[in-house]
Amino acid sequence: MRDVYIVGTGEHPWGKFTDRNFVQVGEVAVAEALKDSGARWSEIQAIMSGILIYGGNAGHLSGQYIEGMFGETGIPVVNVYNACATGSAALRMAYNSIASGETDTAMAVGVDMMPKGFLTAKSDDPKQDRDVLRWRMTGMPNPVYWALECRKRFEKYGDTPEDLADIKVLLSQFGAKNPNARYKKEYTREEVLNSKMVCDPLRLYEICAVSDGAAVVILSADPKKIQAANKPVKIAATTMGSAMYGDPTIRISALSAPAKAEAPMLSESYSASRQAYEKSGIGPEDVDVLELPDNSSWHYLQYLETCGFCGEGEAHKMLREGQTQMGGKVVVNPSGGFSSFGEAIGAQAIWQVVEAADQLRGRAGERQVPDCKVAMAQTYGLMGNSGTTILTV
Amino acid sequence: MEVMDTMEGKIPRLPELFSWTDEGVRIRSAKCHDCGTYFFPEYHAQHRPDCPRENVEKVLLSNKGKLNTYTIQHFMCPPPFKTDGDIAPYGLGLVEFPEGICVAGLIVETDLDALSLGQEMETIDYVMYKDEDGNDVATWAFRAVK
Ligand SMILES: [Zn+2]
């Protein structure tokens, strides 16, 4: 396996765009990544593209539609879906294609246009699709799952409503300074605590919205491309994990969980992160910037522990001591997180990598973490899907 | 023990998830005697790695368990969830059964402000709506044991 670098990145700003289709949103990000890398479209030797599950036939063949926009060249175009870790899967395939020597330059694309409001069942057959059960029998939208776990943390570790609110406050301060963010308002603790209770103990502002957006990375092992790139970023590891038997987490779409834990919580994310630490020789103590999946304030706390940035039950201590802020032990989500962007299933994992790369390339403006050398992007996907990417300069 | 798929005009919204018995409402599960795992729903197997998967038996979970965790949902869940009228705020919980599996469900007929982790819960039915044929369409639910 040879070293692989990010030589170009692109983003379409995140929001809700009813006046354009996903190819037009993706086009902006792809064009930006091409320009950033200096590569021509015809030099891309493989495209790994995230599937938009709500996008019908076109969404399931997103890579072909994107390819058509820029000109079909006959290269391998593979479409992949791994829930919110979809972009991690696309990135990992692009990386492996280059690291193995099959290609020299490849692209990972994530575009998504999300339906309005809650995401609900995508089929009507409970025997095939267990997800149908929770919508018909128990009325459990996704945030309920996070609230159930969050309640346990309150009881077990003493996390408080103020901790959950303070996370939103921190993220909103970063988001306000990120030009691509959808939400740019800075919140106070009181405003967050006064927002509507959605599912106790999670409030409206402590849960991310769903958005439209796109992100693209161009990877290469071609020495000329790396040399020509404007601050290339090395991929120290990009891994994926699935869940492990005996994981006690109540997983979105499931209606049961083992009573006795025989594996870590969020075992798919535990697995992905530990694989990445092992492959890269880099540990949490080395990471300057962490982009974690803040689908809710619960995730922020839980992921610090799941990824080993502190011990079990210690995340609120890190938060309260300012260890996750500028100047702290690890700066968490200086992008503003999903809290400021919203999630766009097929795009968000690549977006996290683009934001992490921006910090390493000194492009983060007012949010720039000084002397940033190591950045990590961690995803969380429904039904046991996770990816970890560690980047260095 | 008598096990029934319907009960006095009540029918389950989806089959094979719970049964009415003369010992209360019981969640339907399946146990793998090879790896010791209980499944819910019974048709969604999740074996231990390398399990031979040869001896799986349909079982009914106990009628009572302990509250593992809960939340109060303050907005009505969108369709296909369906009840006669808006029931929000409503309780949702995970109940740990002695067999070693936690199952999620609505919490009804219970003071939601008085819930506490570890308290004893029992499985009951909950009528969500009346269908066109006049049947009471039900799901399983949990209630605090007094
Ligand atoms: Zn088994």
Coordinates of C-alpha atoms and ligand atoms in Angstrom, one line a residue:
Chain A
M1 CA 0.0 0.0 0.0
R2 CA 1.3 3.5 -0.9
D3 CA 0.7 6.9 0.6
V4 CA -2.5 8.7 -0.5
Y5 CA -3.1 12.5 -0.3
I6 CA -6.0 14.7 -0.5
V7 CA -5.1 17.1 -3.3
G8 CA -8.4 19.0 -3.7
T9 CA -11.7 19.6 -1.9
G10 CA -14.9 21.2 -2.6
E11 CA -18.2 22.1 -0.9
H12 CA -21.6 23.4 -1.9
P13 CA -22.9 25.6 1.0
W14 CA -25.5 23.7 3.1
G15 CA -29.2 24.6 3.3
K16 CA -32.5 23.8 1.6
F17 CA -32.5 24.3 -2.2
T18 CA -35.8 23.8 -3.9
D19 CA -34.6 25.6 -7.1
R20 CA -32.0 23.0 -8.2
N21 CA -31.5 19.3 -8.4
F22 CA -28.8 17.2 -6.7
V23 CA -26.6 17.1 -9.8
Q24 CA -26.5 21.0 -9.8
V25 CA -25.6 21.0 -6.1
G26 CA -23.0 18.3 -6.7
E27 CA -21.6 20.2 -9.7
V28 CA -20.6 23.1 -7.5
A29 CA -18.6 20.9 -5.1
V30 CA -16.9 18.9 -7.9
A31 CA -15.9 22.0 -9.8
E32 CA -14.4 23.5 -6.7
A33 CA -12.5 20.4 -5.9
L34 CA -11.1 20.2 -9.5
K35 CA -10.0 23.8 -9.4
D36 CA -8.4 23.3 -6.0
S37 CA -6.5 20.2 -7.1
G38 CA -5.5 21.6 -10.5
A39 CA -6.6 18.3 -12.0
R40 CA -8.7 18.1 -15.2
W41 CA -11.9 16.1 -15.1
S42 CA -10.5 13.6 -17.6
E43 CA -7.6 12.8 -15.2
I44 CA -10.0 11.3 -12.6
Q45 CA -9.6 7.5 -12.9
A46 CA -12.5 6.4 -10.6
I47 CA -15.5 8.0 -9.0
M48 CA -16.9 6.6 -5.7
S49 CA -20.3 8.3 -5.1
G50 CA -22.7 8.3 -2.2
I51 CA -26.3 7.1 -2.9
L52 CA -29.2 9.5 -2.1
I53 CA -31.7 7.0 -0.8
Y54 CA -34.6 9.5 -1.2
G55 CA -33.5 10.3 -4.8
G56 CA -35.2 7.5 -6.7
N57 CA -33.4 5.9 -9.6
A58 CA -31.1 8.9 -10.1
G59 CA -30.2 9.0 -6.4
H60 CA -29.2 5.4 -6.5
L61 CA -27.0 6.1 -9.5
S62 CA -25.7 9.5 -8.3
G63 CA -22.2 8.9 -9.7
Q64 CA -23.4 8.3 -13.2
Y65 CA -25.5 11.5 -13.1
I66 CA -22.5 13.5 -11.8
E67 CA -20.2 11.9 -14.4
G68 CA -22.7 12.9 -17.2
M69 CA -22.6 16.5 -16.1
F70 CA -18.8 16.7 -16.5
G71 CA -18.5 14.3 -19.4
E72 CA -18.5 10.5 -19.5
T73 CA -15.1 9.0 -19.6
G74 CA -15.7 5.2 -19.2
I75 CA -14.0 5.0 -15.8
P76 CA -15.3 2.9 -12.9
V77 CA -18.2 4.7 -11.2
V78 CA -19.4 3.0 -8.0
N79 CA -22.4 4.1 -5.9
V80 CA -22.5 3.1 -2.2
Y81 CA -24.8 3.5 0.7
N82 CA -23.9 3.0 4.4
A83 CA -26.5 5.3 6.0
C84 CA -24.8 8.4 7.5
A85 CA -21.4 6.8 7.0
T86 CA -22.1 6.7 3.2
G87 CA -19.4 9.2 2.5
S88 CA -16.9 7.2 4.6
A89 CA -17.5 4.2 2.4
A90 CA -17.0 6.3 -0.8
L91 CA -13.8 7.8 0.6
R92 CA -12.4 4.5 1.7
M93 CA -13.0 2.9 -1.7
A94 CA -11.3 5.8 -3.4
Y95 CA -8.4 5.5 -1.0
N96 CA -8.1 1.7 -1.5
S97 CA -8.3 2.1 -5.2
I98 CA -5.2 4.4 -5.1
A99 CA -3.3 2.7 -2.3
S100 CA -3.5 -0.6 -4.0
G101 CA -2.1 0.9 -7.2
E102 CA -5.3 0.3 -9.3
T103 CA -5.6 4.1 -9.9
D104 CA -3.5 7.1 -9.3
T105 CA -6.2 9.8 -8.9
A106 CA -9.8 9.2 -7.8
M107 CA -12.7 11.2 -6.5
A108 CA -15.1 10.6 -3.6
V109 CA -18.5 12.5 -4.0
G110 CA -21.3 13.0 -1.5
V111 CA -24.4 14.9 -2.5
D112 CA -27.8 14.8 -0.8
M113 CA -31.1 16.5 -1.0
M114 CA -33.1 15.5 2.1
P115 CA -36.9 15.4 2.3
K116 CA -38.5 18.0 4.6
G117 CA -39.1 17.2 8.3
F118 CA -38.7 13.8 9.9
L119 CA -37.2 10.9 7.9
T120 CA -39.7 8.0 8.0
A121 CA -40.0 4.5 6.7
K122 CA -38.8 3.8 3.1
S123 CA -40.8 0.6 2.6
D124 CA -44.0 -1.0 3.9
D125 CA -42.9 -4.6 4.6
P126 CA -42.0 -5.3 8.2
K127 CA -40.8 -8.8 7.4
Q128 CA -38.2 -7.4 5.0
D129 CA -37.6 -4.1 6.7
R130 CA -37.5 -4.0 10.5
D131 CA -37.5 -0.2 10.3
V132 CA -41.3 -0.3 9.5
L133 CA -42.0 -1.6 13.0
R134 CA -41.0 1.4 14.9
W135 CA -43.0 3.7 12.7
R136 CA -46.2 1.6 12.9
M137 CA -46.0 0.2 16.4
T138 CA -44.1 2.5 18.7
G139 CA -43.9 6.0 17.1
M140 CA -40.1 6.4 17.5
P141 CA -38.5 9.1 15.3
N142 CA -34.7 9.0 15.4
P143 CA -34.1 11.5 18.2
V144 CA -36.0 9.2 20.6
Y145 CA -33.2 6.7 20.3
W146 CA -30.6 9.4 21.3
A147 CA -32.9 10.6 24.2
L148 CA -33.1 7.0 25.5
E149 CA -29.3 6.8 25.7
C150 CA -28.9 10.4 26.9
R151 CA -31.3 9.6 29.9
K152 CA -29.0 6.8 30.9
R153 CA -26.0 9.1 30.9
F154 CA -27.8 11.6 33.1
E155 CA -28.5 8.8 35.6
K156 CA -25.1 7.1 35.4
Y157 CA -22.6 10.0 35.0
G158 CA -24.5 13.1 36.0
D159 CA -24.6 14.9 32.7
T160 CA -27.0 17.9 33.0
P161 CA -29.4 19.9 30.8
E162 CA -26.9 22.8 31.0
D163 CA -24.2 20.5 29.5
L164 CA -26.4 19.7 26.5
A165 CA -27.2 23.4 26.0
D166 CA -23.6 24.5 26.3
I167 CA -22.7 22.2 23.5
K168 CA -25.1 24.0 21.2
V169 CA -23.7 27.3 22.4
L170 CA -20.1 26.3 21.5
L171 CA -21.1 24.8 18.1
S172 CA -23.2 27.9 17.2
Q173 CA -20.2 30.1 17.9
F174 CA -18.1 28.2 15.3
G175 CA -21.0 27.9 12.9
A176 CA -21.5 31.7 12.9
K177 CA -18.0 32.1 11.5
N178 CA -18.3 29.3 8.8
P179 CA -19.4 30.8 5.4
N180 CA -20.8 27.4 4.2
A181 CA -23.0 26.8 7.4
R182 CA -26.7 26.9 7.1
Y183 CA -27.3 28.2 10.6
K184 CA -25.2 31.2 11.6
K185 CA -27.0 32.5 14.7
E186 CA -25.0 32.4 18.0
Y187 CA -27.1 31.0 20.9
T188 CA -26.9 31.6 24.6
R189 CA -27.5 28.9 27.2
E190 CA -30.8 30.4 28.1
E191 CA -32.1 30.5 24.6
V192 CA -31.2 26.8 24.2
L193 CA -32.8 25.8 27.5
N194 CA -35.9 27.7 26.5
S195 CA -36.2 25.9 23.1
K196 CA -39.0 23.4 22.9
M197 CA -38.6 20.0 24.5
V198 CA -38.6 17.4 21.7
C199 CA -37.9 14.1 23.6
D200 CA -36.8 14.6 27.1
P201 CA -34.0 15.5 27.9
L202 CA -33.2 16.6 24.3
R203 CA -34.5 20.0 23.2
L204 CA -35.0 21.4 19.7
Y205 CA -31.7 23.3 19.5
E206 CA -29.9 20.3 20.7
I207 CA -30.9 18.1 17.7
C208 CA -29.5 18.7 14.2
A209 CA -31.8 19.5 11.3
V210 CA -31.7 17.8 7.8
S211 CA -30.2 19.8 5.0
D212 CA -29.2 19.7 1.3
G213 CA -25.5 19.9 0.6
A214 CA -22.5 18.4 -1.2
A215 CA -18.8 17.7 -0.5
V216 CA -16.1 16.3 -2.7
V217 CA -12.5 15.2 -2.2
I218 CA -9.9 14.3 -4.9
L219 CA -7.3 11.9 -3.8
S220 CA -4.0 11.1 -5.5
A221 CA -0.7 9.2 -5.1
D222 CA 0.7 10.8 -8.3
P223 CA 3.8 12.7 -7.3
K224 CA 3.1 15.5 -9.8
K225 CA -0.5 16.0 -8.6
I226 CA 0.7 16.0 -4.9
Q227 CA 3.4 18.5 -5.8
A228 CA 1.0 20.7 -7.7
A229 CA -1.6 20.7 -5.0
N230 CA -2.1 23.7 -2.7
K231 CA -1.1 22.1 0.6
P232 CA -1.8 18.4 0.2
V233 CA -3.0 16.5 3.2
K234 CA -1.9 12.9 3.9
I235 CA -4.6 10.3 4.7
A236 CA -3.0 8.5 7.7
A237 CA -5.9 6.1 7.8
T238 CA -9.5 5.8 6.6
T239 CA -11.5 2.9 8.1
M240 CA -15.0 1.6 8.5
G241 CA -16.6 -0.4 11.3
S242 CA -19.8 -2.3 11.8
A243 CA -21.5 -3.2 15.0
M244 CA -20.3 -6.0 17.3
Y245 CA -22.4 -8.7 18.9
G246 CA -23.6 -7.8 22.3
D247 CA -23.5 -4.0 21.8
P248 CA -26.0 -2.6 24.3
T249 CA -26.8 0.5 22.4
I250 CA -30.5 0.8 21.3
R251 CA -29.7 1.2 17.6
I252 CA -31.9 3.4 15.4
S253 CA -34.5 1.2 13.6
A254 CA -34.2 -1.6 16.1
L255 CA -36.8 -2.2 18.9
S256 CA -34.6 -4.3 21.0
A257 CA -31.1 -4.4 22.5
P258 CA -29.2 -7.0 24.6
A259 CA -29.6 -6.4 28.4
K260 CA -26.1 -7.5 29.1
A261 CA -23.2 -5.7 27.3
E262 CA -20.7 -7.9 25.7
A263 CA -19.2 -5.1 23.5
P264 CA -18.7 -1.4 23.8
M265 CA -21.5 1.1 23.2
L266 CA -21.6 2.3 19.6
S267 CA -19.4 -0.6 18.8
E268 CA -19.3 0.3 15.1
S269 CA -17.7 3.6 16.0
Y270 CA -15.4 2.1 18.6
S271 CA -14.3 -0.4 15.9
A272 CA -13.7 2.2 13.2
S273 CA -11.7 4.5 15.4
R274 CA -9.6 1.7 16.9
Q275 CA -8.8 0.4 13.4
A276 CA -7.7 3.9 12.4
Y277 CA -5.5 4.4 15.5
E278 CA -3.8 1.1 14.8
K279 CA -3.2 1.7 11.1
S280 CA -1.9 5.2 11.6
G281 CA 0.0 4.8 14.8
I282 CA -1.8 8.0 15.9
G283 CA -3.9 8.1 19.1
P284 CA -6.5 10.5 20.5
E285 CA -3.8 12.3 22.4
D286 CA -2.2 13.4 19.1
V287 CA -5.4 14.8 17.5
D288 CA -5.6 18.6 17.3
V289 CA -9.0 18.8 15.6
L290 CA -11.9 16.3 15.9
E291 CA -15.0 16.5 13.7
L292 CA -17.5 14.2 15.4
P293 CA -21.1 13.4 14.5
D294 CA -23.1 15.9 16.6
N295 CA -26.5 14.7 15.5
S296 CA -27.5 15.7 19.0
S297 CA -25.8 17.0 22.1
W298 CA -25.8 13.5 23.4
H299 CA -23.5 12.4 20.5
Y300 CA -21.0 15.1 21.3
L301 CA -20.5 13.8 24.8
Q302 CA -20.7 10.1 24.0
Y303 CA -18.3 10.3 21.0
L304 CA -15.6 11.8 23.1
E305 CA -15.7 8.7 25.2
T306 CA -16.4 6.2 22.4
C307 CA -13.3 7.4 20.5
G308 CA -11.2 7.4 23.6
F309 CA -10.6 11.1 24.1
C310 CA -11.5 10.7 27.8
G311 CA -12.6 7.8 30.0
E312 CA -16.2 6.6 30.4
G313 CA -18.4 9.2 32.1
E314 CA -15.7 12.0 31.8
A315 CA -16.9 13.8 28.7
H316 CA -18.9 16.4 30.6
K317 CA -15.7 17.2 32.6
M318 CA -13.8 17.8 29.4
L319 CA -16.7 20.1 28.2
R320 CA -17.0 22.0 31.5
E321 CA -13.2 22.5 31.7
G322 CA -13.1 23.9 28.1
Q323 CA -11.0 21.1 26.9
T324 CA -13.0 20.8 23.7
Q325 CA -12.7 24.5 22.8
M326 CA -10.0 26.7 21.2
G327 CA -6.9 26.2 23.3
G328 CA -8.2 23.0 24.8
K329 CA -6.9 19.5 24.6
V330 CA -8.7 18.8 21.3
V331 CA -10.8 21.4 19.4
V332 CA -14.2 19.7 18.7
N333 CA -16.2 20.6 15.6
P334 CA -14.6 23.9 14.7
S335 CA -16.7 23.6 11.5
G336 CA -19.8 24.3 13.6
G337 CA -20.8 20.6 13.2
F338 CA -24.1 19.2 12.1
S339 CA -25.6 21.6 14.6
S340 CA -24.8 24.5 12.2
F341 CA -25.0 22.6 8.9
G342 CA -27.7 20.0 9.4
E343 CA -27.2 16.4 8.2
A344 CA -27.3 15.4 4.6
I345 CA -27.0 11.6 4.8
G346 CA -25.0 10.9 1.6
A347 CA -22.7 13.9 1.9
Q348 CA -22.0 14.5 5.6
A349 CA -19.0 12.1 6.1
I350 CA -17.1 13.7 3.2
W351 CA -18.1 17.1 4.4
Q352 CA -16.5 16.4 7.8
V353 CA -13.3 15.3 6.0
V354 CA -13.3 18.5 3.9
E355 CA -13.7 20.7 7.1
A356 CA -10.9 18.7 8.8
A357 CA -8.6 19.2 5.8
D358 CA -9.4 22.9 5.8
Q359 CA -8.0 23.2 9.3
L360 CA -4.8 21.3 8.3
R361 CA -4.4 23.6 5.2
G362 CA -4.9 26.8 7.2
R363 CA -8.1 27.7 5.4
A364 CA -10.4 28.0 8.4
G365 CA -10.3 31.8 8.8
E366 CA -11.5 33.0 12.1
R367 CA -12.1 29.4 13.2
Q368 CA -8.5 28.3 12.4
V369 CA -6.9 26.1 15.1
P370 CA -3.3 27.3 15.5
D371 CA -0.6 24.8 14.6
C372 CA -3.0 22.1 13.5
K373 CA -1.1 19.0 12.4
V374 CA -3.5 16.1 13.0
A375 CA -7.2 16.1 12.4
M376 CA -9.8 13.3 12.7
A377 CA -13.3 12.9 11.2
Q378 CA -15.6 10.4 12.8
T379 CA -19.0 9.4 11.5
Y380 CA -22.1 7.6 12.9
G381 CA -24.5 5.8 10.7
L382 CA -27.8 4.0 11.5
M383 CA -27.8 0.2 11.9
G384 CA -24.1 -0.1 12.8
N385 CA -22.2 2.0 10.3
S386 CA -19.2 4.1 11.1
G387 CA -16.1 5.5 9.5
T388 CA -13.0 7.2 10.9
T389 CA -10.5 9.2 8.9
I390 CA -7.2 10.6 10.3
L391 CA -5.4 13.3 8.3
T392 CA -2.0 14.8 8.8
V393 CA 0.3 17.5 7.4
Chain B
M1 CA -51.2 -21.3 28.9
E2 CA -53.7 -20.1 26.4
V3 CA -52.2 -17.9 23.6
M4 CA -54.4 -15.8 21.4
D5 CA -53.7 -13.6 18.3
T6 CA -56.8 -11.4 18.9
M7 CA -58.7 -10.4 22.0
E8 CA -62.3 -9.3 22.3
G9 CA -62.4 -7.1 19.1
K10 CA -58.8 -6.1 19.4
I11 CA -56.4 -7.0 16.6
P12 CA -52.6 -6.3 16.4
R13 CA -51.6 -3.7 13.9
L14 CA -48.9 -6.0 12.6
P15 CA -48.8 -9.8 13.3
E16 CA -46.3 -11.9 15.2
L17 CA -45.1 -9.2 17.6
F18 CA -47.1 -9.9 20.7
S19 CA -49.9 -12.2 22.0
W20 CA -52.7 -12.1 24.5
T21 CA -52.4 -14.9 27.0
D22 CA -54.3 -15.8 30.2
E23 CA -51.0 -14.6 31.9
G24 CA -51.2 -11.1 30.4
V25 CA -49.9 -9.6 27.2
R26 CA -46.6 -11.1 26.2
I27 CA -43.9 -10.0 23.7
R28 CA -43.2 -12.7 21.1
S29 CA -39.5 -13.5 20.8
A30 CA -37.3 -16.4 19.6
K31 CA -34.5 -18.0 21.5
C32 CA -31.4 -19.5 19.9
H33 CA -30.5 -22.5 22.2
D34 CA -27.1 -22.6 20.5
C35 CA -25.9 -19.1 21.3
G36 CA -28.3 -18.1 24.0
T37 CA -29.6 -15.0 22.1
Y38 CA -33.2 -13.8 22.2
F39 CA -34.5 -12.0 19.1
F40 CA -37.2 -9.4 18.6
P41 CA -39.1 -9.5 16.4
E42 CA -38.9 -13.3 16.4
Y43 CA -38.2 -13.3 12.7
H44 CA -35.2 -10.9 12.9
A45 CA -32.3 -13.2 13.9
Q46 CA -29.1 -11.8 15.4
H47 CA -26.9 -14.7 16.3
R48 CA -23.5 -14.7 18.1
P49 CA -20.7 -15.0 15.6
D50 CA -20.0 -18.6 14.5
C51 CA -23.3 -19.9 16.1
P52 CA -24.5 -23.1 14.2
R53 CA -28.0 -21.5 14.2
E54 CA -29.7 -24.9 14.4
N55 CA -31.9 -24.7 17.5
V56 CA -34.1 -21.6 17.4
E57 CA -37.4 -21.8 19.3
K58 CA -40.3 -19.3 19.4
V59 CA -40.9 -18.1 22.9
L60 CA -42.9 -15.5 24.8
L61 CA -41.1 -13.1 27.0
S62 CA -42.1 -12.6 30.7
N63 CA -45.0 -10.2 31.3
K64 CA -42.9 -8.1 33.7
G65 CA -39.5 -6.5 33.5
K66 CA -37.5 -3.4 34.7
L67 CA -37.4 0.0 33.1
N68 CA -34.0 0.3 31.5
T69 CA -34.4 3.9 30.2
Y70 CA -37.2 6.1 28.9
T71 CA -38.1 9.4 27.2
I72 CA -41.1 11.6 26.8
Q73 CA -41.8 12.4 23.2
H74 CA -43.4 15.9 23.0
F75 CA -44.5 15.8 19.4
M76 CA -46.7 13.4 17.6
C77 CA -44.8 10.9 15.5
P78 CA -45.6 11.4 11.7
P79 CA -47.3 8.7 9.7
P80 CA -47.3 5.7 9.3
F81 CA -47.7 6.0 13.1
K82 CA -51.4 6.4 13.7
T83 CA -53.6 6.9 16.8
D84 CA -57.1 8.3 17.3
G85 CA -56.1 11.9 18.0
D86 CA -52.8 13.4 19.0
I87 CA -51.4 11.5 22.0
A88 CA -48.3 13.7 22.6
P89 CA -46.7 14.0 25.0
Y90 CA -46.3 10.3 25.2
G91 CA -43.9 8.0 27.0
L92 CA -41.4 5.6 25.3
G93 CA -39.2 3.2 27.2
L94 CA -36.9 0.3 27.0
V95 CA -37.9 -2.6 29.3
E96 CA -35.4 -5.2 30.4
F97 CA -36.9 -8.6 30.6
P98 CA -35.4 -11.4 32.8
E99 CA -34.6 -13.4 29.6
G100 CA -31.8 -10.9 28.9
I101 CA -33.3 -8.7 26.2
C102 CA -34.6 -5.1 26.3
V103 CA -37.6 -4.2 24.2
A104 CA -38.9 -0.7 23.3
G105 CA -42.5 0.4 23.5
L106 CA -45.0 3.0 24.4
I107 CA -45.4 3.7 28.1
V108 CA -49.1 4.2 28.9
E109 CA -51.5 4.4 31.9
T110 CA -48.5 5.7 34.0
D111 CA -47.5 9.0 35.6
L112 CA -44.7 10.0 33.2
D113 CA -43.2 12.5 35.7
A114 CA -42.8 9.8 38.2
L115 CA -40.8 7.3 36.1
S116 CA -37.5 6.1 37.4
L117 CA -34.9 3.7 36.0
G118 CA -35.1 0.2 37.4
Q119 CA -38.8 0.3 38.3
E120 CA -41.0 -2.7 37.6
M121 CA -43.0 -2.5 34.4
E122 CA -45.6 -4.9 32.8
T123 CA -46.5 -5.5 29.2
I124 CA -50.1 -4.6 28.3
D125 CA -52.0 -3.8 25.0
Y126 CA -52.7 -0.3 23.8
V127 CA -55.5 0.4 21.3
M128 CA -54.1 3.0 18.8
Y129 CA -57.2 3.4 16.6
K130 CA -60.5 1.8 15.3
D131 CA -60.3 0.4 11.8
E132 CA -63.0 0.5 9.1
D133 CA -64.3 -2.9 10.2
G134 CA -64.7 -1.7 13.8
N135 CA -61.7 -3.5 15.1
D136 CA -59.6 -2.0 17.9
V137 CA -56.1 -1.9 16.4
A138 CA -53.6 -2.5 19.1
T139 CA -49.9 -2.5 19.8
W140 CA -47.9 -3.7 22.9
A141 CA -47.1 -1.1 25.5
F142 CA -45.7 -0.9 29.0
R143 CA -47.3 0.3 32.3
A144 CA -45.7 0.9 35.7
V145 CA -46.5 -1.9 38.2
K146 CA -48.3 -0.3 41.1
Ligands
ZN1 ZN -27.5 -18.6 17.7

